[in-house]
Tab-separated table of C-alpha atoms in Angstrom:
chain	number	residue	atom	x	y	z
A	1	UNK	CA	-63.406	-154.306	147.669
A	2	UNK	CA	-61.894	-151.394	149.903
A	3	UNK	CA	-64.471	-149.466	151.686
A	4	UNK	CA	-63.415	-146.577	149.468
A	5	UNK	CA	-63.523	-148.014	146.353
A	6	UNK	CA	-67.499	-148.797	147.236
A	7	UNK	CA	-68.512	-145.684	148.083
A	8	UNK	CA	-66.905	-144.370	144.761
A	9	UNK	CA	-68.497	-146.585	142.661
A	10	UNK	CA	-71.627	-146.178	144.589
A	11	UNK	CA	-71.709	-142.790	143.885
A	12	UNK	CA	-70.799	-142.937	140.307
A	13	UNK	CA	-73.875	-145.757	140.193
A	14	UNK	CA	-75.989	-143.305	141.367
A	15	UNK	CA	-74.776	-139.656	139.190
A	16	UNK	CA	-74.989	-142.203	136.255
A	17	UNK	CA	-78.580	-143.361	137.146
A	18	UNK	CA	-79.642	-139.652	137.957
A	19	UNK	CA	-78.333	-138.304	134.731
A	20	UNK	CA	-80.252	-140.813	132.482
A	21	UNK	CA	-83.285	-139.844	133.964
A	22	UNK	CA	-83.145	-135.864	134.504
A	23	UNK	CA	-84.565	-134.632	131.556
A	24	UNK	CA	-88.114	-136.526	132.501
A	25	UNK	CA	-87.353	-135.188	136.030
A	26	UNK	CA	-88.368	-131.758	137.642
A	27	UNK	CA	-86.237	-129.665	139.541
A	28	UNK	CA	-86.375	-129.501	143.375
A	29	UNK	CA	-88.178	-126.740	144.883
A	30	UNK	CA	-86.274	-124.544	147.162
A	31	UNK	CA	-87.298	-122.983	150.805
A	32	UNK	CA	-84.169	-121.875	152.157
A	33	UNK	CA	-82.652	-118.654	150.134
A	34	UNK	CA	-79.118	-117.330	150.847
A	35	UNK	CA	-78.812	-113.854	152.192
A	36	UNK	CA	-74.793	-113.311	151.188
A	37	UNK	CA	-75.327	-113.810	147.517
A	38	UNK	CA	-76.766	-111.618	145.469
A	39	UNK	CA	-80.595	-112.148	144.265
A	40	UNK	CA	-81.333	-110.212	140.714
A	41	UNK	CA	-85.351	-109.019	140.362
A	42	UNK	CA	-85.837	-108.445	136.605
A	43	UNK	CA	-88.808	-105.760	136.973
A	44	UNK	CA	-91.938	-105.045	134.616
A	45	UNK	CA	-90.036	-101.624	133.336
A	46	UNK	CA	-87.386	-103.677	131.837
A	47	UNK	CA	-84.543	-102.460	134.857
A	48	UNK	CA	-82.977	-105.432	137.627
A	49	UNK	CA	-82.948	-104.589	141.244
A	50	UNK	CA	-79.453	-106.544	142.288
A	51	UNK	CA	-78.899	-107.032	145.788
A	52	UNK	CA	-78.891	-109.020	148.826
A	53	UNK	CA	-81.966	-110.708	149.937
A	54	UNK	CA	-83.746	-109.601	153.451
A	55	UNK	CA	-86.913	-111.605	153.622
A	56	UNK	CA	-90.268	-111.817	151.925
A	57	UNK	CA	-94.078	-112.349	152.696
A	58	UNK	CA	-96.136	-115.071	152.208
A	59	UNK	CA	-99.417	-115.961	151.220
A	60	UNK	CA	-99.864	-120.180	151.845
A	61	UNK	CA	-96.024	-120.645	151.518
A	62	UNK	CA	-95.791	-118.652	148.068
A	63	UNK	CA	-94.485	-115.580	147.326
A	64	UNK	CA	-96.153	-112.058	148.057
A	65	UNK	CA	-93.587	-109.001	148.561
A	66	UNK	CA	-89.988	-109.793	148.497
A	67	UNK	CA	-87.336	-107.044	150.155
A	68	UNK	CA	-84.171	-106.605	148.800
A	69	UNK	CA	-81.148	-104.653	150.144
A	70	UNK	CA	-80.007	-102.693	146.796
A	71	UNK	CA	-77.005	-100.855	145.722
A	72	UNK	CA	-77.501	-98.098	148.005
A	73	UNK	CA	-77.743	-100.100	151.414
A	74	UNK	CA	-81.168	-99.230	150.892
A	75	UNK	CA	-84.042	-102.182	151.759
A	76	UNK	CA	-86.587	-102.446	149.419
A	77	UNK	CA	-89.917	-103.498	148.685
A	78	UNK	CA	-90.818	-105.100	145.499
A	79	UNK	CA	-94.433	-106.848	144.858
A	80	UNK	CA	-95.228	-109.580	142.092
A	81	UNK	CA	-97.229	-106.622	140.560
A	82	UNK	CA	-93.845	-105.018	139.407
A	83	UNK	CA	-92.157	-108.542	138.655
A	84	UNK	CA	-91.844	-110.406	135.593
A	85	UNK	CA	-89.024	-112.923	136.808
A	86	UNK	CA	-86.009	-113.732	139.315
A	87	UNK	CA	-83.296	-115.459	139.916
A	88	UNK	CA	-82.823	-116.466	143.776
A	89	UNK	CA	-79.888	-118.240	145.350
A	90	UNK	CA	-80.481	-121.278	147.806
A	91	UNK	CA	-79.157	-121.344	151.258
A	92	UNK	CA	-75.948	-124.153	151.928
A	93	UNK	CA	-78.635	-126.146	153.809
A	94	UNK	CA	-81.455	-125.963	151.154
A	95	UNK	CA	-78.892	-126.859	148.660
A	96	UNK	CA	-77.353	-130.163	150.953
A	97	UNK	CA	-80.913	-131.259	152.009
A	98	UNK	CA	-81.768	-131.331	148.172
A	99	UNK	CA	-77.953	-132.737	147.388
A	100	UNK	CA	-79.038	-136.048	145.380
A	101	UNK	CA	-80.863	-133.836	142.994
A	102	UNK	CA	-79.264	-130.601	142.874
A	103	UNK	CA	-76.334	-131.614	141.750
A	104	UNK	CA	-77.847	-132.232	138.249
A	105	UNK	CA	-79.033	-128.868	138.055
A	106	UNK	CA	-76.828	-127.397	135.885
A	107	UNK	CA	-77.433	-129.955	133.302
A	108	UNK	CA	-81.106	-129.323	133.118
A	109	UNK	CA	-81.488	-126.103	133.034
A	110	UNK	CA	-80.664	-126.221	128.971
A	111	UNK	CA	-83.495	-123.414	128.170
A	112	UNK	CA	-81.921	-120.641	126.245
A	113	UNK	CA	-84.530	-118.026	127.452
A	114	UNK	CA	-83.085	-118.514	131.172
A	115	UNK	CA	-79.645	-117.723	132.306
A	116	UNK	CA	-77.360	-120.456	132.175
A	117	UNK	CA	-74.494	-118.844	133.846
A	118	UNK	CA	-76.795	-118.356	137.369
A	119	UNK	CA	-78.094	-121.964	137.322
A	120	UNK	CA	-74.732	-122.853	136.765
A	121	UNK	CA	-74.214	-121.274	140.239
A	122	UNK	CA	-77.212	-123.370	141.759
A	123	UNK	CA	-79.978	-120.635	141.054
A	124	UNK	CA	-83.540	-120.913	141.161
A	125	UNK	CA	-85.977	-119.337	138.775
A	126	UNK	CA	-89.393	-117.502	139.843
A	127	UNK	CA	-91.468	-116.249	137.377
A	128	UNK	CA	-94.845	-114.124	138.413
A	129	UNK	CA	-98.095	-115.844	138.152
A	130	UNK	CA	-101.609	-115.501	138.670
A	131	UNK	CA	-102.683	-118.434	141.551
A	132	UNK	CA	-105.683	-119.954	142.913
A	133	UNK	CA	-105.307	-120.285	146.412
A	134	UNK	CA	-108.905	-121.698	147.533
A	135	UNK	CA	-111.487	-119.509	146.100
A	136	UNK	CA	-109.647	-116.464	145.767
A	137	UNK	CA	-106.718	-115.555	142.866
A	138	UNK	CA	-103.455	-113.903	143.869
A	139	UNK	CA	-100.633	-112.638	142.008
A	140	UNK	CA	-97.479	-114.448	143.565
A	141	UNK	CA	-93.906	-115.492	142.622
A	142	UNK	CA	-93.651	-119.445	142.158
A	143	UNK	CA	-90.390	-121.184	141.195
A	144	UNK	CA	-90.812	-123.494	137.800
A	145	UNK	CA	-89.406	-126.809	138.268
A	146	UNK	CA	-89.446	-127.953	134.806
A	147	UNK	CA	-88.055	-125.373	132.482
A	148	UNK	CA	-86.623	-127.727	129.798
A	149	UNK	CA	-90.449	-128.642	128.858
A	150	UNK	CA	-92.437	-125.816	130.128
A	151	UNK	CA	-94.289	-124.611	126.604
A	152	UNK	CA	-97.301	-126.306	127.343
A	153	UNK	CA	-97.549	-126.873	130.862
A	154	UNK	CA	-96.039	-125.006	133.751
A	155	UNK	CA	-95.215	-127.059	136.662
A	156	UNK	CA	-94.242	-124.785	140.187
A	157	UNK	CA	-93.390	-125.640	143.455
A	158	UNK	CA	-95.874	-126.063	146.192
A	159	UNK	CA	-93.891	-125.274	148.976
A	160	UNK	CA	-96.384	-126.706	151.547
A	161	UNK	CA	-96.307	-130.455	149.781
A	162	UNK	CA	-95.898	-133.541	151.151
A	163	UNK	CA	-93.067	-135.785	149.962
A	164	UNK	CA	-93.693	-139.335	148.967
A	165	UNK	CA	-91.178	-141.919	150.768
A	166	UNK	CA	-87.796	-142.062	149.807
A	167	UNK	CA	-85.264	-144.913	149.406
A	168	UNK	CA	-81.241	-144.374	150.356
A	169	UNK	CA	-78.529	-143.605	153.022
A	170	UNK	CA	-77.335	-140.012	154.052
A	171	UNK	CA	-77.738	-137.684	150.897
A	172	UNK	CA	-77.839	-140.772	148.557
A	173	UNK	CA	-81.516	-140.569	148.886
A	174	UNK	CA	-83.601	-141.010	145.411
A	175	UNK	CA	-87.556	-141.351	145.305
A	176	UNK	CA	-88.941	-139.063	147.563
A	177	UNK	CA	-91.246	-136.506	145.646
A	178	UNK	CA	-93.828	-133.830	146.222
A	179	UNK	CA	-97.508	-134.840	146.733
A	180	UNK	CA	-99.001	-131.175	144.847
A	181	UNK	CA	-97.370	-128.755	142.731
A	182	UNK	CA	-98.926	-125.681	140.967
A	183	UNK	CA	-99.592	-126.047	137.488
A	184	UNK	CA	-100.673	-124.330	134.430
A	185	UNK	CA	-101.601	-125.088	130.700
A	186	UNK	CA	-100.564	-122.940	127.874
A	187	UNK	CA	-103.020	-120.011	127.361
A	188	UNK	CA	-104.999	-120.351	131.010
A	189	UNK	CA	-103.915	-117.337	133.492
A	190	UNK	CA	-103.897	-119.035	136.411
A	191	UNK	CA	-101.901	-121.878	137.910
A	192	UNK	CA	-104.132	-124.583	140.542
A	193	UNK	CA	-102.965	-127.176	142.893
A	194	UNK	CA	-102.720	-130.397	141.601
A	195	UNK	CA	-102.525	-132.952	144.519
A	196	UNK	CA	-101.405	-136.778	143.975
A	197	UNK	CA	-104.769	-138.028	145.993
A	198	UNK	CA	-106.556	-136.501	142.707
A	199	UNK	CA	-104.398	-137.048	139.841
A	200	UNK	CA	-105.474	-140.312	138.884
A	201	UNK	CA	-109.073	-138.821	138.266
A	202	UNK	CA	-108.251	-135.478	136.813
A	203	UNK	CA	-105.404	-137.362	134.639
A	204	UNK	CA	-108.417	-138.065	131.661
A	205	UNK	CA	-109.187	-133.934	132.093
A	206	UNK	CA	-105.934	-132.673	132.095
A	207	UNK	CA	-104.695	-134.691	128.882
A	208	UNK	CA	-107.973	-135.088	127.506
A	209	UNK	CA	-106.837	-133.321	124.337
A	210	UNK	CA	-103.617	-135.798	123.749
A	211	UNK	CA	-105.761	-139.050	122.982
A	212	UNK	CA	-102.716	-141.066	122.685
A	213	UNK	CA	-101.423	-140.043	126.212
A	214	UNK	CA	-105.461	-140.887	127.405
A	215	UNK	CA	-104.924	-144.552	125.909
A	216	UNK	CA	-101.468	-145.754	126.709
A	217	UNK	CA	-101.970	-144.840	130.058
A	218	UNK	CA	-105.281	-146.027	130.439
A	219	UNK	CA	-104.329	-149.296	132.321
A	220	UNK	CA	-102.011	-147.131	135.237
A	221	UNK	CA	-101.605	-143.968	136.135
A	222	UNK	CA	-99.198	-143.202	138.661
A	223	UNK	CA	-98.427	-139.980	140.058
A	224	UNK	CA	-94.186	-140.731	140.446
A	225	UNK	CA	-94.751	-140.590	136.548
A	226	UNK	CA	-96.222	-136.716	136.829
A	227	UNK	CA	-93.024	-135.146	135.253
A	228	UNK	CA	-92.832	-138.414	133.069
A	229	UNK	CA	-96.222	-137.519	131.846
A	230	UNK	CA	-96.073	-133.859	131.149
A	231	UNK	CA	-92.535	-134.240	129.241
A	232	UNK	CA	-94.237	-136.828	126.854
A	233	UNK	CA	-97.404	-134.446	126.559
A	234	UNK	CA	-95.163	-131.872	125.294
A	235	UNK	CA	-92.916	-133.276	123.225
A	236	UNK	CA	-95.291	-135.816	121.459
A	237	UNK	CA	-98.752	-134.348	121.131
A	238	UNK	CA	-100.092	-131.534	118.758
């Protein structure tokens, strides 16, 4: 078989494997945002600030303040406080070091409440949330990774995870996933860090009210099954 014939069906192999999986499969969290394309704030008094992104501030790799250049060549300013949600573009290199699951992207974002057209383009959503950082609660912007099955539990990005090993060449790479993400369970305020070194022992606590979840999985629990686990809590218990 021609070396190009291979790689073709390699890759192919690989969409095709990728595909049957995604909608069990969270989306990968971005670092790297894009300064030439435009970033759209949708604010608390029901107006967008459009414009070109300048930086932000942090608080334990999350978002604090974010500063926008706006219609008017003007930078500004805008704080969670005055943010309900936004839609950020990820640098070239953000979106090629995440290539073997980004390009799925556009086929999971499938919730109608988001915009389709801007994750068509490879957006990211953030959406403001109360966090626990240690002891203390902040109001911060987090980006939800799993939007097609996100009415019970919120999973976000914790951008100062670990990554499990992963198994490929190049960008063919499949495997590799956070160690902690942010989550939060339909009617609680604020999201916590979940962190694989804990999840088999807080698995019984945070499905304890899905007793069929607590009892097929009560001979493994493995944390590469973490998206697995909340799309089945959502879409199969009361």
């Amino acid at each position: 078989m021609k070396r190009e014939n291979y790689l073709a069906l390699s890759i192919i192999f690989f969409l095709a494997t990728t595909l049957s999986v995604q909608a069990q499969n969270f989306l990968p969290g971005f670092n790297g945002f894009s300064k030439k394309k435009t970033t759209y704030v949708h604010l608390e008094d029901g107006t967008t600030t459009e414009g070109n992104l300048k930086g932000f501030n942090y608080k334990k790799g999350l978002i604090k303040a974010i500063y926008i250049k706006d219609a008017s060549e003007n930078k500004v300013k805008i704080e969670p406080k005055d943010i309900v949600f936004m839609y950020l573009p990820p640098s070239k290199l953000a979106k090629l070091n995440n290539f073997g699951k980004f390009i799925t992207d556009a086929q999971q974002w499938k919730n109608k409440d988001l915009d389709q057209n801007l994750f068509k383009e490879g957006y990211t959503f953030f959406e403001k949330s109360e966090v626990q950082i240690k002891k203390k609660t902040q109001t911060l912007m987090v980006q939800l990774v799993n939007p097609d099955f996100s009415n019970k539990i919120k999973v976000y990005q914790d951008p100062f995870a670990g990554e499990t090993a992963s198994i490929g060449i190049g960008p063919l790479k499949a495997g590799g996933i956070a160690k902690s993400y942010y989550v939060k369970k339909d009617g609680e305020k604020v999201a916590i860090r979940l962190k694989k070194k804990n999840y088999e022992e807080e698995f019984k606590e945070f499905f304890g009210d899905c007793p069929a979840m607590i009892e097929k999985y009560s001979d493994g629990i493995k944390w590469s099954e973490f998206a697995k686990h909340i799309y089945e809590y959502t879409n199969e218990c009361n």
